[in-house]
Tab-separated table of C-alpha atoms in Angstrom:
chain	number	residue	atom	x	y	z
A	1	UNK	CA	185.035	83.058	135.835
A	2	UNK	CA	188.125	80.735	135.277
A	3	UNK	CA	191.204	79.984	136.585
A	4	UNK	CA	193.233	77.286	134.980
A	5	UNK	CA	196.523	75.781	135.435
A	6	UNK	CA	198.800	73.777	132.803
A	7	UNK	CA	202.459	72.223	133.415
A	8	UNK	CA	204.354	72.536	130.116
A	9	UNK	CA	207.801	72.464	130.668
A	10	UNK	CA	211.199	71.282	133.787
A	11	UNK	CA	211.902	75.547	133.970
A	12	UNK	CA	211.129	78.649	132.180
A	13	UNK	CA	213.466	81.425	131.279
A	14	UNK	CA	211.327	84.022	132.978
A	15	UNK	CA	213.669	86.991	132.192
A	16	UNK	CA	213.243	86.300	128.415
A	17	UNK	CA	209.771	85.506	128.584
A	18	UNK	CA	208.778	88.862	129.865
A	19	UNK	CA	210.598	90.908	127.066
A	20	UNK	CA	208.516	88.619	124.755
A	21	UNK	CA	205.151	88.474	126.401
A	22	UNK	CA	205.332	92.357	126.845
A	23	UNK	CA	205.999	92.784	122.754
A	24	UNK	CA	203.442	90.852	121.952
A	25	UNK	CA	200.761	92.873	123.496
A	26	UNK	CA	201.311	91.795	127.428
A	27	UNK	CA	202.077	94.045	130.104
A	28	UNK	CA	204.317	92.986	133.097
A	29	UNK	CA	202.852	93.305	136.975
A	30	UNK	CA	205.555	94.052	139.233
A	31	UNK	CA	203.877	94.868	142.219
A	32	UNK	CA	204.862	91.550	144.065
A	33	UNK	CA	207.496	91.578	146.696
A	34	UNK	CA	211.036	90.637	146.317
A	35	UNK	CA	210.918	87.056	147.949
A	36	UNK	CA	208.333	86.137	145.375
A	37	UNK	CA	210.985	86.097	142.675
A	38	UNK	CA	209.778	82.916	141.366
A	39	UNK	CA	207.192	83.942	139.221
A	40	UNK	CA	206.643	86.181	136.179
A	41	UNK	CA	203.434	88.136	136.328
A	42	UNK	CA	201.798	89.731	133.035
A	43	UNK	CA	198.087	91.056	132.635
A	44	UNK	CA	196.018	91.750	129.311
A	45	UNK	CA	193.891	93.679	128.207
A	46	UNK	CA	191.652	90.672	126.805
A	47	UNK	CA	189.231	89.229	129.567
A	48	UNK	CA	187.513	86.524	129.687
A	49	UNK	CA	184.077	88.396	131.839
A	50	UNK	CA	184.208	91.587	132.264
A	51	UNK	CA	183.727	91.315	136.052
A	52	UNK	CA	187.722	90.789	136.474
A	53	UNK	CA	191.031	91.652	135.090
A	54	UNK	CA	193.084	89.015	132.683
A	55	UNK	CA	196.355	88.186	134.473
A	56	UNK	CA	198.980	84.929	134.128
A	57	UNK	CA	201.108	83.050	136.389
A	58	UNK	CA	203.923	82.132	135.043
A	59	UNK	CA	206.312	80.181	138.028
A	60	UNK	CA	209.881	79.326	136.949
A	61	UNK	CA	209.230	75.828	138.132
A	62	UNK	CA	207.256	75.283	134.648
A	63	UNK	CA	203.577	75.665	135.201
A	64	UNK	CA	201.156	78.201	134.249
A	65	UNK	CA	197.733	80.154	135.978
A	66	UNK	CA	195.406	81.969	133.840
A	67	UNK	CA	192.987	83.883	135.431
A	68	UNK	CA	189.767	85.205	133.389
A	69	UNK	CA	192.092	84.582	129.829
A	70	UNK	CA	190.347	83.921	126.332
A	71	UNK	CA	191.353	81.013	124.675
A	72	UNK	CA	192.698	83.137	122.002
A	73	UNK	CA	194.823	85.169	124.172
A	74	UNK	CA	195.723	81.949	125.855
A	75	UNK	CA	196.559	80.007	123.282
A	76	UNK	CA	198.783	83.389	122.007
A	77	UNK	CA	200.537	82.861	125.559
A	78	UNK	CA	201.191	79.328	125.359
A	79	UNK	CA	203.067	79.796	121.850
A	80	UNK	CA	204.873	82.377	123.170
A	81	UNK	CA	206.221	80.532	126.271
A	82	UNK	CA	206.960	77.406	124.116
A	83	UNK	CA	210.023	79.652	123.024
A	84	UNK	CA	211.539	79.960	126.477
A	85	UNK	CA	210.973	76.319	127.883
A	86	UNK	CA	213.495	74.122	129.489
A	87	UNK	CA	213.333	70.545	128.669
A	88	UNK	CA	209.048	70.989	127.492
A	89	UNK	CA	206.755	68.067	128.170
A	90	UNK	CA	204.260	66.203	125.595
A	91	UNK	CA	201.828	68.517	124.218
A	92	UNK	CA	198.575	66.151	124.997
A	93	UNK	CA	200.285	65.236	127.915
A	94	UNK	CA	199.714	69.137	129.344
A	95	UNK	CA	196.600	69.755	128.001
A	96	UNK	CA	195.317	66.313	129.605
A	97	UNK	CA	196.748	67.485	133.170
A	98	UNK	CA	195.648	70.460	133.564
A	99	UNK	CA	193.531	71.539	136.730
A	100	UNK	CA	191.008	74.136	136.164
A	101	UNK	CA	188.388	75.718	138.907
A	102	UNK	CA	185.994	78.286	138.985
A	103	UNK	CA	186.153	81.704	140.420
A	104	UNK	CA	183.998	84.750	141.175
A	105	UNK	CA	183.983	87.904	143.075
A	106	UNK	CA	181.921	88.494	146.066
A	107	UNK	CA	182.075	90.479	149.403
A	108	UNK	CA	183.875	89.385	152.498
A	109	UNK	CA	187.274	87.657	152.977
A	110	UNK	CA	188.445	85.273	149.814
A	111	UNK	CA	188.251	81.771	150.417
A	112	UNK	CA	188.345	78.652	148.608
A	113	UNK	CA	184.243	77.000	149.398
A	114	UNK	CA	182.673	73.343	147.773
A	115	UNK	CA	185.547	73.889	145.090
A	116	UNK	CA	185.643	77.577	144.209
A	117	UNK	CA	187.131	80.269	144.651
A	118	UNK	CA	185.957	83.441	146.503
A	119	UNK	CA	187.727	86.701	145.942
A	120	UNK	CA	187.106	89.904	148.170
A	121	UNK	CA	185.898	92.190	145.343
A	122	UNK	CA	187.090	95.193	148.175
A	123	UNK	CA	191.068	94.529	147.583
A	124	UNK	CA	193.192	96.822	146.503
A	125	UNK	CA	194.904	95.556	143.416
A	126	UNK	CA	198.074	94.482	144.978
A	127	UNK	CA	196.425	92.523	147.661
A	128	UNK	CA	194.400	91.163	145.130
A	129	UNK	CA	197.346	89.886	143.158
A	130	UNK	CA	198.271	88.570	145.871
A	131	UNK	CA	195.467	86.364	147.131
A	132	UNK	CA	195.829	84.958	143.605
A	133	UNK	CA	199.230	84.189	143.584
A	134	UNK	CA	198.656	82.243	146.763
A	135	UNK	CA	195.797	79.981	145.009
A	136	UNK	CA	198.285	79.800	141.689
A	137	UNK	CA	201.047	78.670	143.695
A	138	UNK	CA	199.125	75.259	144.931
A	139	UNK	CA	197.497	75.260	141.867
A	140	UNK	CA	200.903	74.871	139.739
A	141	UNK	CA	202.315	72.034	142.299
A	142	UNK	CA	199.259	70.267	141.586
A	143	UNK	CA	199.785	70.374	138.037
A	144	UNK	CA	203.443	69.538	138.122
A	145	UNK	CA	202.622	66.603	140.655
A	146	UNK	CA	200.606	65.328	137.957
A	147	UNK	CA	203.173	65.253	135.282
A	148	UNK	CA	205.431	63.208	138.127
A	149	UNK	CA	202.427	61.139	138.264
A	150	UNK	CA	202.502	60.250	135.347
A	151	UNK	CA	206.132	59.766	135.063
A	152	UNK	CA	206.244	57.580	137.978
A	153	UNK	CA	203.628	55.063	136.542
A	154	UNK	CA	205.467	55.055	132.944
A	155	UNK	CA	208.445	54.039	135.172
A	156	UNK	CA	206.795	51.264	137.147
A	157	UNK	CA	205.418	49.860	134.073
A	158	UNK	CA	208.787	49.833	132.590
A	159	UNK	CA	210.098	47.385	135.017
A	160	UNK	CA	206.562	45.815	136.046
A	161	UNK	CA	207.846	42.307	133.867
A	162	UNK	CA	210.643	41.728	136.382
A	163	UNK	CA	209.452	40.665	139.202
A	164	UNK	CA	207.598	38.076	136.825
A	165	UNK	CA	210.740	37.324	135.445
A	166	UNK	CA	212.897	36.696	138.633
A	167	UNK	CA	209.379	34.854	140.003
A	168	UNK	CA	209.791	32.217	137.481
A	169	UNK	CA	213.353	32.150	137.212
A	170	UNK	CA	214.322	33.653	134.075
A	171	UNK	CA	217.108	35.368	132.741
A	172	UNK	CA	217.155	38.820	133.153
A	173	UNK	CA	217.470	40.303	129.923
A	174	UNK	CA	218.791	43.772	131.839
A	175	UNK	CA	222.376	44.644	131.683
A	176	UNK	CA	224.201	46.493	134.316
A	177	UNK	CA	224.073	49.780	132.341
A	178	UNK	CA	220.106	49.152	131.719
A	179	UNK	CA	220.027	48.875	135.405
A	180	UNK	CA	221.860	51.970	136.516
A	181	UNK	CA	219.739	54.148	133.718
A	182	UNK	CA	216.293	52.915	135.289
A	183	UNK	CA	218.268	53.728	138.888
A	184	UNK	CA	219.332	57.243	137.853
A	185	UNK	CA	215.695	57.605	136.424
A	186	UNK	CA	214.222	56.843	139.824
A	187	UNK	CA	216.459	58.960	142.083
A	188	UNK	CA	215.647	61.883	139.573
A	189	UNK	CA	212.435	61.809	140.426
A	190	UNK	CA	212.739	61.419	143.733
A	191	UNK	CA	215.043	64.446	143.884
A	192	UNK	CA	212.101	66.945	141.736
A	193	UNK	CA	209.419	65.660	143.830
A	194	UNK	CA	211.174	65.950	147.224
A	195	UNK	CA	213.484	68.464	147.249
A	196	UNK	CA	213.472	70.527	144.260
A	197	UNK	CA	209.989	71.197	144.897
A	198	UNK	CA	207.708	73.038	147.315
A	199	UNK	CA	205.443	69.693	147.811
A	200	UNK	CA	206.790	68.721	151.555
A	201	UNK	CA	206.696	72.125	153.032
A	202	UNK	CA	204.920	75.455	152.742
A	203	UNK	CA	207.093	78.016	151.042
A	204	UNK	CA	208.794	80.568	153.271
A	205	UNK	CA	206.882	83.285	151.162
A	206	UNK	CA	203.852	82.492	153.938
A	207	UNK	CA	205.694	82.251	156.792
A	208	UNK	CA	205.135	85.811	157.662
A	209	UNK	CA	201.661	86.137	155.887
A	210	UNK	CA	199.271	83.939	158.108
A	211	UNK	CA	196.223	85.072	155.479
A	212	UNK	CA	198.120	83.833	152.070
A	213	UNK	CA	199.349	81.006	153.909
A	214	UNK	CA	195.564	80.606	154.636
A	215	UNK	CA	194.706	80.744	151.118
A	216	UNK	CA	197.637	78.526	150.028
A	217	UNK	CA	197.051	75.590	152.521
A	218	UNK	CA	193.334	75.183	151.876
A	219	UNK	CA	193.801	75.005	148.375
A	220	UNK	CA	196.549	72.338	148.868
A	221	UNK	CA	194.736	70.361	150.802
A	222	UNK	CA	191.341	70.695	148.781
A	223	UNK	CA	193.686	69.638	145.590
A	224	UNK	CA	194.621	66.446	147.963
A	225	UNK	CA	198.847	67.238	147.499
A	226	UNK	CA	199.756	65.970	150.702
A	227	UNK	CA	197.747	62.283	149.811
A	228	UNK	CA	199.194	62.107	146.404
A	229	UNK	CA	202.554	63.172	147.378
A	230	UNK	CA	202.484	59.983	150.085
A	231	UNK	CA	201.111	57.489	147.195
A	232	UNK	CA	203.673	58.754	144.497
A	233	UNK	CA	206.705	58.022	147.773
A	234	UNK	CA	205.243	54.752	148.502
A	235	UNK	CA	205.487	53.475	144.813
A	236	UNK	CA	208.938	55.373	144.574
A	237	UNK	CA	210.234	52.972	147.551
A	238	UNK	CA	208.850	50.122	145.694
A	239	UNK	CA	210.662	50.634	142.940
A	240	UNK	CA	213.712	51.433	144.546
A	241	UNK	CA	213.344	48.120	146.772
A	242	UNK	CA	213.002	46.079	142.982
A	243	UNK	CA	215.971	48.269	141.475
A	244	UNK	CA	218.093	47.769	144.578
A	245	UNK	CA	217.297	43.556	143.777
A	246	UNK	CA	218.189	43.703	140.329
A	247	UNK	CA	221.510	45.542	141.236
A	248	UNK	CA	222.207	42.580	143.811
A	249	UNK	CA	221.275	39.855	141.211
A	250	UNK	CA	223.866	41.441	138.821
A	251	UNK	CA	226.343	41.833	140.996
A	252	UNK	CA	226.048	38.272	142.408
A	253	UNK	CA	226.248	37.004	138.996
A	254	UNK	CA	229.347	39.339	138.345
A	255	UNK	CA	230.679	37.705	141.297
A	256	UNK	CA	229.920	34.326	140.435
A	257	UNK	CA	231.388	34.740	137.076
A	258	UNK	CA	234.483	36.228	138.757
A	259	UNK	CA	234.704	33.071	141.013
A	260	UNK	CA	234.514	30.979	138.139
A	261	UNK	CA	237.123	32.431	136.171
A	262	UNK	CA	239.781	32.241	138.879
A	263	UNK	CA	239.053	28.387	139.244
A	264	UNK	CA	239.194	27.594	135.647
A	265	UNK	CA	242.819	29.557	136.160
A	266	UNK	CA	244.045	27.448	139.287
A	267	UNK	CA	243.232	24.414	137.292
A	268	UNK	CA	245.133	25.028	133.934
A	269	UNK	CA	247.877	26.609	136.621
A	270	UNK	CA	247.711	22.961	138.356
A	271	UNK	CA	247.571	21.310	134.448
A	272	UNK	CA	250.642	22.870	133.801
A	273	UNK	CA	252.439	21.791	136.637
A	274	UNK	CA	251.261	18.390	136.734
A	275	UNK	CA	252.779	18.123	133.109
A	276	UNK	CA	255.373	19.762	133.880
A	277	UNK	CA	256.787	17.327	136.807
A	278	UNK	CA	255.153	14.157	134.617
A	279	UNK	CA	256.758	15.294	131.497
């Protein structure tokens, strides 16, 4: 079976979503506990296999799990949620970073083994909801990260020409409000991927649930999050290193300009006074 993820949006209105999911043929699972208020969960009656029950992930953050969906009930899902997204991303964009991995149902404890997932087939259905939340949850960080990926490399190509420029001594061809927009840009993204996410520390939903915590951390670290989270900081700090530079070298040049100005002053001042005691 399969569980895929998809990224599609900054936030989701969750409350609206459900009222529209559920009239359009989805029903709402509200067997998760209180402190897992993040997340809307809905179920159809559409599966994939037969072996396992349809159900969707939908985390506030702005990534989605499907777990043994049709494409045709997916695709019905994805139109749906387009209504209730918060600033959406590209289209191709989300369909290109997606992260998908397969699933089945076996006997014994679940666990994530060479890439797949294993589910306890013995689970009640709460626990079972559960155990898949916990895998969702890393899945939809990975998914996000990848959007912030992407972001991050559109940004260092951006600004890639400068240190060309400033190399060779050119002019920069930036002007101080050009620099403070690609500054703003950068500390943005900083802020999402460090502290408006759940990328630097394991959410307090696990902290007293050693087995989902169990679940959650393998999957993080067999989706490599804590590797990609360091290379995406490293080129962050680059970038602020070149836009902290580019500030200096404007300011410098506002202060040389400054400098300039007050000594073409003092010398029509002295001018003045020498033609005024001449004359």
């Amino acid at each position: 079976m399969q569980c895929i993820a998809f990224a599609t949006a900054d936030n989701y209105h969750l409350a609206t979503l459900g009222h529209d999911l559920v009239s359009n043929g989805f029903y709402e699972i509200t067997d998760l506990p209180r402190d897992a208020a993040n997340v809307l969960v809905v179920g159809t009656e559409m599966s994939l296999k037969p072996d396992d029950h349809g159900i969707i992930f939908f985390f506030r953050e702005g990534s989605v799990v499907f777990w043994n969906v049709p494409d045709k009930t997916m695709k019905l899902a994805m139109r749906i949620l387009e209504r209730h997204e918060i600033q959406p991303y590209e289209i191709a964009l989300v369909h290109w970073e997606n992260e998908e991995i397969n699933y089945k149902m076996a006997e014994g404890n679940s666990k994530l083994l060479n890439g797949n997932i294993i589910l306890n087939c013995d689970l009640e259905p709460e626990q079972a909801i559960l155990e898949k939340f916990a895998f969702s949850n890393a899945l939809s960080l990975s998914v996000k990260l990848a959007i912030w990926e992407v972001a991050v490399d559109n940004f260092v190509e951006s600004i890639q020409s400068i240190p060309e420029m400033l190399k060779s001594g050119q002019k920069l061809k930036l002007s101080r409000a050009d620099v403070m927009q690609k500054i703003g840009e950068l500390f943005a993204l900083r802020h999402r991927i460090n502290l408006s996410s759940d990328l630097l520390m394991t959410p307090d939903f696990y902290w007293d649930r050693e087995n989902l915590e169990h679940l959650y951390d393998k999957t993080y670290q067999f989706l490599s999050l804590n590797r990609r989270v360091k290379v995406i900081n490293e080129k962050l700090q680059h970038c602020t290193e070149l836009t902290d530079l580019m500030r200096n070298h404007l300011s410098e040049k506002h202060s040389l300009r400054l400098e300039w100005m007050i000594v073409i002053l003092i010398t029509i001042e002295v001018m003045f006074e020498l033609a005024r005691v001449l004359f």
